Every structure is written in structure tokens, then in C-alpha cells.
Amino acid sequence: MSETELPGVDSKTPNAARIYNYFLGGKDNFAADRDAAETVLAMAPEVRAAAMENREFLVRAVEYLVGEAGVRQFIDVGAGIPAERPVHEVAQRIDPNAKVAYVDNDSVVLVHSRALLGGRRGTLVVPGDAREPEAILDSPELALMIDLDQPVAVILIAILHFVPDSDDPAGLVRRLLDRLPSGSHVVITHLSDGGVPDDPRIAQTRALYNGGLYFRSRKEVEGLFEGLDMVEPGLVGVGQWRRTAGDETSWWLGGVARKP
């Protein structure tokens, strides 16, 4: 990506979506993002593999939701810059009529998503913030494609660990699901402290995000699914979800749950 390609976009300050894009091997990032990402990798080389496992988890979750749970509508909140095998491609490979709304509040993400997905059948790019669930669900743009009277899968991949406790991340999940019918699902991955909250790498990584990154305990991540029916095998390391073999990661937890 050219440092001057997107007028009005701050290319000098590391951006969470672009750093994650770099971890996934993407090209939609700037030098500041790459430098920040390499700093993280120098402290914890396993982060890149964990990010890849996180992506593979999302692919398996979407395959399950379309192929087994019968879901045909997706709202991907905090979708980030489109990566290889985006949600709509995975879902539409199973059912060409599946529909996906990508939601993000980052100007870089919106520009790239619209450029890459513009005119793509069954997809929509909607501006929105995970901290304002009602605004997302009330969006006239969303209503053009997503029928909230039918089951929907809400995807919250690697987004809630940017939400502080003061914004009540578990409450945000409830507010998103409250408006959706029975049979809807939520897909969540979240950074965990791995049972070692004083791991110095956690403090160092948080510093790179100016403190706006929250490694929560397993119990706290479990609380995000309160009142929902967990899909087997429950909350596990993302590399182990519905997979016969996979690397366990102490930092990334993931799960899928159904609204009863």
C-alpha cells in the first residue's frame, strides 16, 4: 500500500486493523503498522501463527453455521480489512444465497472494503461501531440486505478485546442478540491472559496499542456468552475448535453460541 494512497488516512500512526492485516500476510498496511507488528513478533513470535489460527477458526465457524446450523445471514462487526477467504466467500461456497454485512468504524477499512467488495453479490459494507449495537441494527443500509426477523449470525472476531470494561463488552453482545430471533448465533474470539495476567509480554503489547487492548481471563471471556447455548466444544483455543488436531494457543480463545 502506498503511504500516500489514501488521502486523509493517518499512515504514520499504527492502526489495529492494519497490524492484524500484516499478521495475516496482507498487503493493506503501512510502515508504521509493520514496525509495530514486528515489535510484537519480536516479543512473542507465536502471535502470527495465532492470528492465522484465528482466521482458520472463523472459516470453520462460518462453514458450521451455513452447513449445519442453517444460518444464511451474517453481520460481521469490526470486520477489518478483507483478508483471504472472507466470510461471504466461505458462506456462498455452501449456499450462493448467503448474505453478509460487513460493519466497521475505521475509515481505512471502509475504503478498502468498498473498493474490494463493491457490487459483489450478497455483500454490503456498513459503517458502524461495536459499542453502538442499536445503531448498527437500526441502520437503513443494513435493512437493505439483512432481515432481522430471520436468524442472523453476529461475528465478533478479535474486536471485543478493544472494548474496555467501562463499555461493558458482555452487555454489548446481549444488546446485539436481544434484537435477533431464536436460532441466531454469535461467533467470538478474544485475547486471553492465558492464566498469567502478569506476563510481561501482555503489558508490552498493550503499550503498543496505547493501553487500548484488554487481555481478559477465561472466566471473563466465558461471560460474553452468558444466557446462550454454546456449540460444542465450547470455549477453547481457536486452533482446537471443531478440529481433530490443532495447536493450542494460550492467548486466543474462541467459541460459537446459539440464542435459544
XYZ file of N, CA, C and O in Angstrom, residues 96-200:
420
model
N -25.045 -20.151 -2.285
C -24.830 -18.905 -3.024
C -25.755 -17.771 -2.605
O -25.480 -16.606 -2.917
N -26.831 -18.080 -1.885
C -27.772 -17.048 -1.465
C -27.446 -16.446 -0.102
O -28.182 -15.576 0.381
N -26.377 -16.891 0.529
C -25.994 -16.330 1.829
C -25.653 -14.850 1.680
O -25.119 -14.407 0.655
N -25.980 -14.069 2.728
C -25.776 -12.624 2.687
C -24.908 -12.193 3.867
O -25.085 -12.679 4.989
N -24.009 -11.256 3.603
C -23.071 -10.805 4.629
C -22.989 -9.290 4.632
O -22.725 -8.668 3.595
N -23.209 -8.698 5.804
C -22.998 -7.264 6.003
C -21.718 -7.087 6.810
O -21.604 -7.606 7.930
N -20.758 -6.380 6.242
C -19.500 -6.089 6.919
C -19.614 -4.715 7.580
O -19.945 -3.726 6.921
N -19.335 -4.656 8.876
C -19.512 -3.427 9.645
C -18.176 -3.025 10.271
O -17.498 -3.857 10.885
N -17.798 -1.754 10.135
C -16.591 -1.268 10.783
C -16.677 0.244 10.934
O -17.440 0.901 10.213
N -15.919 0.777 11.876
C -15.915 2.232 12.084
C -14.598 2.872 11.670
O -14.378 4.056 11.917
N -13.718 2.077 11.042
C -12.398 2.548 10.643
C -12.450 3.005 9.190
O -12.841 2.241 8.303
N -12.024 4.240 8.924
C -12.100 4.792 7.578
C -11.271 3.991 6.579
O -11.670 3.805 5.419
N -10.106 3.488 7.021
C -9.269 2.680 6.138
C -9.988 1.397 5.751
O -10.009 0.987 4.587
N -10.592 0.748 6.743
C -11.325 -0.489 6.487
C -12.482 -0.241 5.519
O -12.684 -1.001 4.559
N -13.228 0.824 5.743
C -14.385 1.103 4.892
C -13.968 1.375 3.451
O -14.592 0.873 2.505
N -12.893 2.148 3.281
C -12.418 2.449 1.924
C -12.015 1.166 1.202
O -12.414 0.915 0.057
N -11.214 0.346 1.855
C -10.739 -0.872 1.210
C -11.858 -1.882 1.000
O -11.921 -2.546 -0.045
N -12.740 -2.013 1.980
C -13.835 -2.965 1.844
C -14.731 -2.602 0.667
O -15.124 -3.464 -0.130
N -15.057 -1.326 0.550
C -15.918 -0.902 -0.549
C -15.234 -1.071 -1.893
O -15.877 -1.432 -2.889
N -13.933 -0.826 -1.930
C -13.197 -0.997 -3.182
C -13.141 -2.467 -3.596
O -13.279 -2.803 -4.775
N -12.951 -3.351 -2.601
C -12.812 -4.769 -2.902
C -14.143 -5.488 -3.068
O -14.238 -6.472 -3.814
N -15.174 -4.997 -2.377
C -16.446 -5.721 -2.360
C -17.553 -5.017 -3.127
O -18.651 -5.555 -3.256
N -17.286 -3.813 -3.610
C -18.327 -3.052 -4.296
C -18.972 -3.848 -5.423
O -18.278 -4.341 -6.308
N -20.282 -3.972 -5.362
C -21.013 -4.696 -6.399
C -20.994 -6.203 -6.248
O -21.608 -6.905 -7.049
N -20.289 -6.706 -5.236
C -20.244 -8.156 -5.026
C -21.584 -8.640 -4.501
O -22.096 -8.134 -3.517
N -22.159 -9.607 -5.184
C -23.494 -10.110 -4.831
C -23.522 -10.615 -3.386
O -22.630 -11.297 -2.923
N -24.585 -10.251 -2.685
C -24.795 -10.759 -1.336
C -23.913 -10.143 -0.286
O -23.802 -10.686 0.818
N -23.281 -8.997 -0.604
C -22.430 -8.342 0.393
C -22.811 -6.874 0.521
O -23.348 -6.267 -0.401
N -22.503 -6.326 1.689
C -22.817 -4.943 1.997
C -21.767 -4.449 2.981
O -21.349 -5.183 3.871
N -21.313 -3.212 2.813
C -20.363 -2.604 3.743
C -21.075 -1.454 4.443
O -21.577 -0.523 3.790
N -21.139 -1.533 5.776
C -21.923 -0.586 6.567
C -21.039 0.062 7.629
O -20.360 -0.647 8.379
N -21.020 1.378 7.735
C -20.292 1.997 8.842
C -21.013 1.749 10.159
O -22.244 1.830 10.239
N -20.264 1.411 11.193
C -20.882 1.149 12.498
C -19.833 0.824 13.523
O -18.710 0.435 13.195
N -20.205 0.966 14.780
C -19.284 0.797 15.907
C -19.844 -0.278 16.829
O -21.020 -0.230 17.209
N -19.003 -1.234 17.202
C -19.445 -2.314 18.092
C -20.006 -1.795 19.402
O -20.820 -2.460 20.049
N -19.600 -0.588 19.800
C -20.071 -0.014 21.058
C -21.446 0.619 20.922
O -22.021 1.086 21.911
N -22.007 0.602 19.701
C -23.332 1.171 19.442
C -24.190 0.149 18.691
O -24.532 0.333 17.533
N -24.524 -0.963 19.363
C -25.237 -2.053 18.673
C -26.584 -1.648 18.094
O -26.961 -2.102 17.015
N -27.324 -0.780 18.796
C -28.637 -0.388 18.285
C -28.503 0.379 16.974
O -29.319 0.214 16.056
N -27.480 1.216 16.880
C -27.264 1.979 15.653
C -26.947 1.048 14.487
O -27.387 1.286 13.348
N -26.212 -0.019 14.755
C -25.922 -0.994 13.700
C -27.214 -1.655 13.231
O -27.510 -1.725 12.037
N -27.995 -2.154 14.187
C -29.205 -2.904 13.828
C -30.284 -2.011 13.229
O -31.131 -2.494 12.470
N -30.263 -0.724 13.551
C -31.253 0.208 13.013
C -30.807 0.858 11.705
O -31.542 1.667 11.137
N -29.633 0.496 11.219
C -29.093 1.117 10.014
C -29.984 0.857 8.795
O -30.277 -0.306 8.479
N -30.417 1.907 8.099
C -31.202 1.701 6.878
C -30.428 0.915 5.831
O -31.032 0.160 5.051
N -29.097 1.074 5.803
C -28.282 0.323 4.852
C -28.338 -1.166 5.169
O -28.477 -1.998 4.261
N -28.240 -1.508 6.453
C -28.296 -2.913 6.844
C -29.625 -3.535 6.441
O -29.681 -4.673 5.969
N -30.701 -2.762 6.602
C -32.045 -3.261 6.301
C -32.233 -3.601 4.820
O -33.150 -4.342 4.466
N -31.366 -3.066 3.972
C -31.465 -3.369 2.543
C -31.150 -4.837 2.253
O -31.585 -5.373 1.234
N -30.412 -5.497 3.166
C -29.985 -6.867 2.893
C -30.336 -7.846 3.999
O -30.666 -9.005 3.729
N -30.261 -7.408 5.252
C -30.416 -8.323 6.377
C -31.819 -8.212 6.963
O -32.267 -7.130 7.339
N -32.509 -9.358 7.057
C -33.843 -9.434 7.647
C -33.696 -9.842 9.116
O -33.392 -11.004 9.419
N -33.916 -8.891 10.020
C -33.714 -9.161 11.439
C -34.814 -10.026 12.045
O -34.745 -10.386 13.219
N -35.805 -10.371 11.274
C -36.836 -11.300 11.745
C -36.446 -12.747 11.487
O -37.140 -13.669 11.930
N -35.359 -12.951 10.778
C -34.841 -14.283 10.494
C -33.497 -14.459 11.200
O -32.815 -13.479 11.501
N -33.105 -15.710 11.502
C -31.847 -15.924 12.227
C -30.646 -15.258 11.550
O -30.523 -15.266 10.324
N -29.807 -14.689 12.377
C -28.607 -13.993 11.929
C -27.431 -14.489 12.763
O -27.585 -14.753 13.962
N -26.273 -14.595 12.148
C -25.043 -14.863 12.897
C -24.276 -13.559 13.021
O -23.936 -12.928 12.015
N -24.022 -13.144 14.248
C -23.219 -11.947 14.514
C -21.783 -12.396 14.745
O -21.525 -13.252 15.596
N -20.865 -11.834 13.993
C -19.462 -12.206 14.085
C -18.697 -11.101 14.796
O -18.742 -9.937 14.383
N -18.019 -11.484 15.868
C -17.217 -10.547 16.664
C -15.817 -11.141 16.820
O -15.425 -11.614 17.881
N -15.092 -11.124 15.713
C -13.773 -11.737 15.690
C -12.714 -10.693 16.042
O -12.584 -9.666 15.369
N -11.976 -10.958 17.110
C -10.847 -10.105 17.501
C -11.240 -8.638 17.629
O -10.493 -7.758 17.225
N -12.421 -8.376 18.195
C -12.884 -6.992 18.335
C -13.164 -6.623 19.790
O -12.867 -5.505 20.229
N -13.709 -7.549 20.580
C -14.125 -7.190 21.934
C -12.956 -6.937 22.875
O -13.127 -6.286 23.908
N -11.765 -7.419 22.521
C -10.622 -7.109 23.395
C -10.117 -5.681 23.183
O -9.161 -5.254 23.839
N -10.766 -4.927 22.307
C -10.501 -3.491 22.208
C -11.548 -2.669 22.963
O -11.487 -1.442 22.961
N -12.500 -3.352 23.592
C -13.579 -2.678 24.315
C -13.267 -2.704 25.813
O -13.133 -3.785 26.405
N -13.150 -1.551 26.460
C -12.838 -1.538 27.903
C -14.016 -2.014 28.736
O -15.173 -2.028 28.278
N -13.745 -2.397 29.972
C -14.798 -2.839 30.881
C -15.868 -1.767 31.055
O -17.051 -2.086 31.249
N -15.457 -0.504 30.993
C -16.414 0.587 31.182
C -17.491 0.619 30.112
O -18.576 1.166 30.326
N -17.210 0.002 28.946
C -18.214 -0.072 27.878
C -18.990 -1.384 27.903
O -19.819 -1.626 27.014
N -18.718 -2.240 28.903
C -19.481 -3.460 29.148
C -19.561 -4.362 27.905
O -20.617 -4.475 27.278
N -18.448 -5.009 27.541
C -18.469 -5.848 26.340
C -19.524 -6.951 26.374
O -20.159 -7.233 25.345
N -19.737 -7.570 27.543
C -20.773 -8.611 27.626
C -22.148 -8.008 27.366
O -23.005 -8.624 26.710
N -22.379 -6.793 27.859
C -23.647 -6.115 27.608
C -23.841 -5.792 26.146
O -24.970 -5.857 25.629
N -22.766 -5.469 25.455
C -22.864 -5.181 24.021
C -23.293 -6.424 23.250
O -24.109 -6.338 22.324
N -22.755 -7.583 23.647
C -23.169 -8.832 22.994
C -24.653 -9.074 23.224
O -25.406 -9.411 22.294
N -25.112 -8.893 24.472
C -26.540 -9.098 24.778
C -27.421 -8.140 23.974
O -28.473 -8.540 23.467
N -26.997 -6.894 23.865
C -27.803 -5.907 23.147
C -27.885 -6.239 21.651
O -28.921 -6.004 21.015
N -26.845 -6.802 21.098
C -26.900 -7.234 19.695
C -27.842 -8.426 19.525
O -28.661 -8.457 18.601
N -27.742 -9.394 20.443
C -28.543 -10.612 20.305
C -29.985 -10.412 20.723
O -30.883 -11.121 20.230
N -30.263 -9.475 21.634
C -31.628 -9.261 22.108
C -32.581 -8.933 20.969
O -33.768 -9.260 21.030
N -32.085 -8.258 19.956
C -32.938 -7.828 18.846
C -33.131 -8.914 17.786
O -33.893 -8.720 16.845
N -32.446 -10.028 17.952
C -32.462 -11.071 16.931
C -33.302 -12.257 17.389
O -33.440 -12.512 18.580
N -33.872 -13.006 16.450
C -34.761 -14.114 16.827
C -34.008 -15.330 17.323
O -32.785 -15.448 17.170
N -34.752 -16.244 17.931
C -34.208 -17.533 18.338
C -33.575 -18.212 17.127
O -34.086 -18.120 16.010
N -32.471 -18.897 17.373
C -31.762 -19.539 16.268
C -30.628 -18.693 15.722
O -29.836 -19.163 14.908
N -30.565 -17.444 16.165
C -29.422 -16.612 15.803
C -28.198 -17.078 16.588
O -28.314 -17.753 17.613
N -27.032 -16.724 16.103
C -25.783 -17.155 16.718
C -24.830 -15.983 16.889
O -24.992 -14.945 16.243
N -23.831 -16.193 17.740
C -22.736 -15.231 17.847
C -21.425 -16.012 17.794
O -21.324 -17.123 18.322
N -20.461 -15.436 17.100
C -19.124 -16.012 16.971
C -18.149 -15.012 17.584
O -18.111 -13.852 17.171
N -17.371 -15.457 18.575
C -16.471 -14.546 19.280
C -15.082 -15.164 19.396
O -14.950 -16.347 19.746
N -14.061 -14.373 19.106
C -12.707 -14.700 19.540
C -12.182 -13.521 20.337
O -12.553 -12.368 20.099
N -11.329 -13.836 21.307
C -10.887 -12.797 22.242
C -9.497 -13.155 22.765
O -9.205 -14.314 23.044
N -8.656 -12.155 22.914
C -7.357 -12.366 23.531
C -7.537 -12.669 25.015
O -8.301 -12.003 25.707
N -6.824 -13.673 25.492
C -6.886 -14.071 26.891
C -5.514 -13.878 27.534
O -4.482 -13.884 26.851
N -5.519 -13.739 28.840
C -4.241 -13.622 29.543
C -3.599 -14.984 29.772
O -2.513 -15.078 30.366
N -4.250 -16.050 29.307
C -3.678 -17.392 29.424
C -3.459 -17.841 30.854
O -2.678 -18.754 31.115
N -4.173 -17.213 31.791
C -3.994 -17.556 33.196
C -2.744 -16.949 33.818
O -2.430 -17.228 34.983
N -2.060 -16.102 33.037
C -0.835 -15.459 33.545
C -0.958 -13.956 33.291
O -0.312 -13.397 32.401
N -1.814 -13.264 34.054
C -2.072 -11.847 33.783
C -0.854 -10.948 33.934
O -0.828 -9.840 33.390
N 0.170 -11.425 34.676
C 1.361 -10.599 34.853
C 2.463 -10.931 33.840
O 3.607 -10.481 33.994
N 2.143 -11.693 32.810
C 3.102 -11.966 31.737
C 3.580 -10.628 31.168
O 2.774 -9.818 30.706
N 4.881 -10.338 31.212
C 5.363 -9.031 30.758
C 5.046 -8.737 29.303
O 4.936 -7.571 28.910
